[in-house]
mmCIF file of C-alpha atoms in Angstrom:
data_model
loop_
_atom_site.group_PDB
_atom_site.id
_atom_site.type_symbol
_atom_site.label_atom_id
_atom_site.label_comp_id
_atom_site.label_asym_id
_atom_site.label_seq_id
_atom_site.Cartn_x
_atom_site.Cartn_y
_atom_site.Cartn_z
ATOM 1 C CA MET A 1 221.494 151.071 167.920
ATOM 2 C CA ARG A 2 219.933 150.385 171.230
ATOM 3 C CA VAL A 3 220.079 152.564 174.458
ATOM 4 C CA VAL A 4 218.710 152.531 177.631
ATOM 5 C CA ILE A 5 219.331 154.690 179.764
ATOM 6 C CA THR A 6 219.571 154.588 184.003
ATOM 7 C CA GLY A 7 219.942 157.450 186.610
ATOM 8 C CA GLU A 8 218.251 158.201 189.753
ATOM 9 C CA PRO A 9 214.632 160.303 190.048
ATOM 10 C CA GLY A 10 215.244 164.139 188.830
ATOM 11 C CA VAL A 11 218.749 163.710 187.135
ATOM 12 C CA GLY A 12 217.547 164.717 183.320
ATOM 13 C CA LYS A 13 216.267 161.554 181.619
ATOM 14 C CA THR A 14 213.313 162.726 180.721
ATOM 15 C CA THR A 15 214.748 165.727 179.839
ATOM 16 C CA LEU A 16 217.625 163.794 177.710
ATOM 17 C CA VAL A 17 215.306 161.943 176.302
ATOM 18 C CA LYS A 18 213.299 165.771 174.219
ATOM 19 C CA LYS A 19 216.842 166.611 173.552
ATOM 20 C CA ILE A 20 216.748 163.579 171.312
ATOM 21 C CA VAL A 21 213.266 163.237 170.193
ATOM 22 C CA LYS A 22 213.658 166.884 168.795
ATOM 23 C CA ASP A 23 217.282 165.805 166.914
ATOM 24 C CA LEU A 24 215.666 162.637 165.631
ATOM 25 C CA GLY A 25 212.817 164.502 164.081
ATOM 26 C CA ASN A 26 210.103 163.273 162.490
ATOM 27 C CA LYS A 27 212.108 159.332 163.013
ATOM 28 C CA ALA A 28 211.667 159.147 166.541
ATOM 29 C CA ILE A 29 207.923 157.530 167.361
ATOM 30 C CA GLY A 30 207.164 156.563 170.934
ATOM 31 C CA PHE A 31 206.519 158.646 174.250
ATOM 32 C CA TRP A 32 207.750 160.159 177.520
ATOM 33 C CA THR A 33 206.046 161.392 180.844
ATOM 34 C CA GLU A 34 206.450 164.618 182.492
ATOM 35 C CA GLU A 35 205.918 166.197 185.847
ATOM 36 C CA VAL A 36 202.126 168.017 186.217
ATOM 37 C CA ARG A 37 202.291 170.886 188.768
ATOM 38 C CA ASP A 38 200.211 172.651 191.356
ATOM 39 C CA PRO A 39 201.144 176.475 189.385
ATOM 40 C CA LYS A 40 199.926 178.377 192.587
ATOM 41 C CA THR A 41 202.127 176.013 194.804
ATOM 42 C CA LYS A 42 204.678 174.403 191.779
ATOM 43 C CA LYS A 43 204.414 171.241 193.964
ATOM 44 C CA ARG A 44 203.811 167.916 192.128
ATOM 45 C CA THR A 45 200.730 167.026 191.633
ATOM 46 C CA GLY A 46 200.684 164.742 189.152
ATOM 47 C CA PHE A 47 202.469 162.992 186.122
ATOM 48 C CA LYS A 48 201.059 162.980 181.949
ATOM 49 C CA VAL A 49 202.018 160.461 179.099
ATOM 50 C CA ILE A 50 203.387 163.348 175.594
ATOM 51 C CA THR A 51 203.304 160.961 172.545
ATOM 52 C CA THR A 52 205.181 162.061 169.645
ATOM 53 C CA GLU A 53 202.671 162.933 167.578
ATOM 54 C CA GLY A 54 200.713 165.450 170.568
ATOM 55 C CA GLU A 55 198.719 163.451 172.592
ATOM 56 C CA LYS A 56 198.452 163.262 175.730
ATOM 57 C CA THR A 57 196.877 162.413 179.046
ATOM 58 C CA LEU A 58 197.467 163.226 182.751
ATOM 59 C CA PHE A 59 197.630 159.153 184.040
ATOM 60 C CA ALA A 60 198.478 159.859 186.851
ATOM 61 C CA SER A 61 196.882 161.957 189.965
ATOM 62 C CA LYS A 62 197.512 162.780 193.769
ATOM 63 C CA ARG A 63 194.024 163.720 193.074
ATOM 64 C CA PHE A 64 192.645 160.204 191.170
ATOM 65 C CA THR A 65 190.960 157.233 193.411
ATOM 66 C CA SER A 66 193.443 153.493 192.266
ATOM 67 C CA LYS A 67 193.513 150.684 193.089
ATOM 68 C CA HIS A 68 197.172 150.841 191.624
ATOM 69 C CA LEU A 69 199.275 153.031 193.918
ATOM 70 C CA VAL A 70 202.188 154.897 193.753
ATOM 71 C CA GLY A 71 203.632 156.417 196.706
ATOM 72 C CA SER A 72 200.819 159.390 196.954
ATOM 73 C CA TYR A 73 199.493 159.451 193.592
ATOM 74 C CA GLY A 74 196.519 156.811 191.733
ATOM 75 C CA VAL A 75 197.014 155.634 188.809
ATOM 76 C CA ASN A 76 194.618 155.451 186.154
ATOM 77 C CA VAL A 77 195.730 152.454 183.448
ATOM 78 C CA SER A 78 194.059 152.438 180.980
ATOM 79 C CA ARG A 79 194.445 155.775 180.040
ATOM 80 C CA PHE A 80 197.838 155.382 180.158
ATOM 81 C CA GLU A 81 196.819 152.065 177.390
ATOM 82 C CA GLY A 82 194.728 154.982 175.572
ATOM 83 C CA VAL A 83 198.138 156.429 174.719
ATOM 84 C CA VAL A 84 200.559 154.931 175.240
ATOM 85 C CA LEU A 85 199.500 151.430 173.287
ATOM 86 C CA PRO A 86 198.709 152.802 170.419
ATOM 87 C CA ILE A 87 201.886 154.456 169.656
ATOM 88 C CA LEU A 88 203.969 152.091 170.415
ATOM 89 C CA GLU A 89 201.500 149.343 168.303
ATOM 90 C CA LYS A 90 202.399 152.306 165.261
ATOM 91 C CA ALA A 91 206.581 152.143 165.977
ATOM 92 C CA LEU A 92 206.082 148.089 165.566
ATOM 93 C CA LYS A 93 204.841 148.570 162.327
ATOM 94 C CA GLU A 94 206.587 151.469 160.352
ATOM 95 C CA LYS A 95 210.464 150.634 160.054
ATOM 96 C CA GLY A 96 213.666 152.594 160.682
ATOM 97 C CA LYS A 97 212.027 154.851 164.089
ATOM 98 C CA VAL A 98 213.700 154.983 166.559
ATOM 99 C CA ILE A 99 211.352 153.814 169.321
ATOM 100 C CA VAL A 100 210.937 156.547 172.966
ATOM 101 C CA ILE A 101 209.543 155.074 175.606
ATOM 102 C CA ASP A 102 210.841 157.613 178.943
ATOM 103 C CA GLU A 103 210.484 155.486 180.748
ATOM 104 C CA VAL A 104 209.660 151.714 182.197
ATOM 105 C CA GLY A 105 209.383 152.664 185.006
ATOM 106 C CA LYS A 106 206.333 151.696 188.440
ATOM 107 C CA MET A 107 203.574 153.609 187.228
ATOM 108 C CA GLU A 108 204.107 152.599 183.697
ATOM 109 C CA LEU A 109 204.991 148.473 185.244
ATOM 110 C CA PHE A 110 200.330 148.415 186.649
ATOM 111 C CA SER A 111 200.020 147.662 182.549
ATOM 112 C CA LYS A 112 200.077 144.366 180.970
ATOM 113 C CA ALA A 113 199.852 144.751 177.591
ATOM 114 C CA PHE A 114 202.842 148.442 178.057
ATOM 115 C CA ARG A 115 204.121 145.165 179.805
ATOM 116 C CA GLU A 116 204.382 143.163 176.954
ATOM 117 C CA MET A 117 204.444 145.329 174.325
ATOM 118 C CA VAL A 118 208.238 146.254 175.079
ATOM 119 C CA ARG A 119 208.922 142.707 175.066
ATOM 120 C CA ARG A 120 208.197 142.897 171.950
ATOM 121 C CA ILE A 121 209.692 146.351 170.988
ATOM 122 C CA ILE A 122 212.749 144.729 173.219
ATOM 123 C CA TYR A 123 213.255 140.929 171.994
ATOM 124 C CA THR A 124 212.886 142.553 167.919
ATOM 125 C CA PRO A 125 216.148 142.749 166.797
ATOM 126 C CA SER A 126 215.779 144.765 163.926
ATOM 127 C CA LEU A 127 213.900 147.106 165.933
ATOM 128 C CA SER A 128 215.782 150.760 167.796
ATOM 129 C CA PHE A 129 214.471 151.830 170.244
ATOM 130 C CA LEU A 130 216.086 154.440 174.279
ATOM 131 C CA ILE A 131 214.030 153.278 177.161
ATOM 132 C CA THR A 132 214.361 155.514 180.843
ATOM 133 C CA ILE A 133 214.344 153.187 182.990
ATOM 134 C CA PRO A 134 214.691 153.446 187.096
ATOM 135 C CA ILE A 135 218.009 153.132 189.073
ATOM 136 C CA ARG A 136 216.864 150.723 191.521
ATOM 137 C CA ASP A 137 215.365 147.295 189.447
ATOM 138 C CA VAL A 138 211.400 148.388 190.377
ATOM 139 C CA HIS A 139 210.416 145.041 188.341
ATOM 140 C CA PRO A 140 210.783 141.837 186.536
ATOM 141 C CA LEU A 141 211.102 143.935 183.189
ATOM 142 C CA VAL A 142 213.182 146.784 184.615
ATOM 143 C CA LYS A 143 216.331 143.401 185.489
ATOM 144 C CA GLU A 144 215.724 141.929 181.355
ATOM 145 C CA ILE A 145 215.962 145.514 180.113
ATOM 146 C CA ARG A 146 219.244 146.377 182.372
ATOM 147 C CA ARG A 147 220.355 143.101 181.544
ATOM 148 C CA LEU A 148 219.416 142.975 177.881
ATOM 149 C CA ASN A 149 222.628 141.331 174.794
ATOM 150 C CA GLY A 150 223.335 144.352 172.636
ATOM 151 C CA THR A 151 222.019 147.343 174.140
ATOM 152 C CA ILE A 152 223.606 150.348 175.530
ATOM 153 C CA LEU A 153 223.191 150.899 179.144
ATOM 154 C CA LEU A 154 224.127 155.267 180.153
ATOM 155 C CA GLU A 155 223.987 155.725 183.345
ATOM 156 C CA LEU A 156 222.560 159.424 183.813
ATOM 157 C CA THR A 157 224.972 161.719 186.666
ATOM 158 C CA LYS A 158 224.903 165.207 187.260
ATOM 159 C CA GLU A 159 228.412 165.168 186.697
ATOM 160 C CA ASN A 160 228.368 163.738 183.048
ATOM 161 C CA ARG A 161 224.720 164.918 181.563
ATOM 162 C CA ASP A 162 225.714 166.987 180.465
ATOM 163 C CA LEU A 163 228.193 166.159 177.606
ATOM 164 C CA MET A 164 225.539 162.663 177.689
ATOM 165 C CA ALA A 165 222.849 164.825 174.534
ATOM 166 C CA GLN A 166 225.836 164.319 171.786
ATOM 167 C CA GLU A 167 226.363 160.482 173.513
ATOM 168 C CA VAL A 168 223.217 159.691 172.326
ATOM 169 C CA LYS A 169 223.186 161.671 168.885
ATOM 170 C CA ASN A 170 226.390 160.191 167.822
ATOM 171 C CA LEU A 171 224.755 156.370 168.577
ATOM 172 C CA PHE A 172 222.187 157.541 166.942
ATOM 173 C CA GLY A 173 224.021 158.495 163.752
ATOM 174 C CA ILE A 174 222.946 162.788 164.968
ATOM 175 C CA ASN A 175 224.772 165.534 164.378
#
């Protein structure tokens, strides 16, 4: 099964991914990204990546100096790659897993190695995956994923987000 989830920022794509990963258990392999907030002000200060094996790192921050910027966030591509590429490499070797990629967005797309890895995954017909993409085609790869044959593209909205977890679980054959 090959499922792609899209939706506006903040609609709950990562929350949905985390629910599905929990229900898939050890059949899921990959990563998701989460906001990092200042404990005092509750304002967003960055983003971290977390693998299904529990490895995590801050890869984008308002405090990072980087030539790779998304808004006021500096993106540390090597930190992102150091966590994400090994888990996706492992995912390519393990049979019967659902590869989880949350998300193929502006920050992640600064990594050429990540883009190449995503292409390897999406163009291997035998692989199952759950991938999230932005609502807009922010990069040619996002456009490619959106139009990929043999995938189910679902748009997550505030109206359907409570029902979407069950729909995706049904697609992957989990109760």
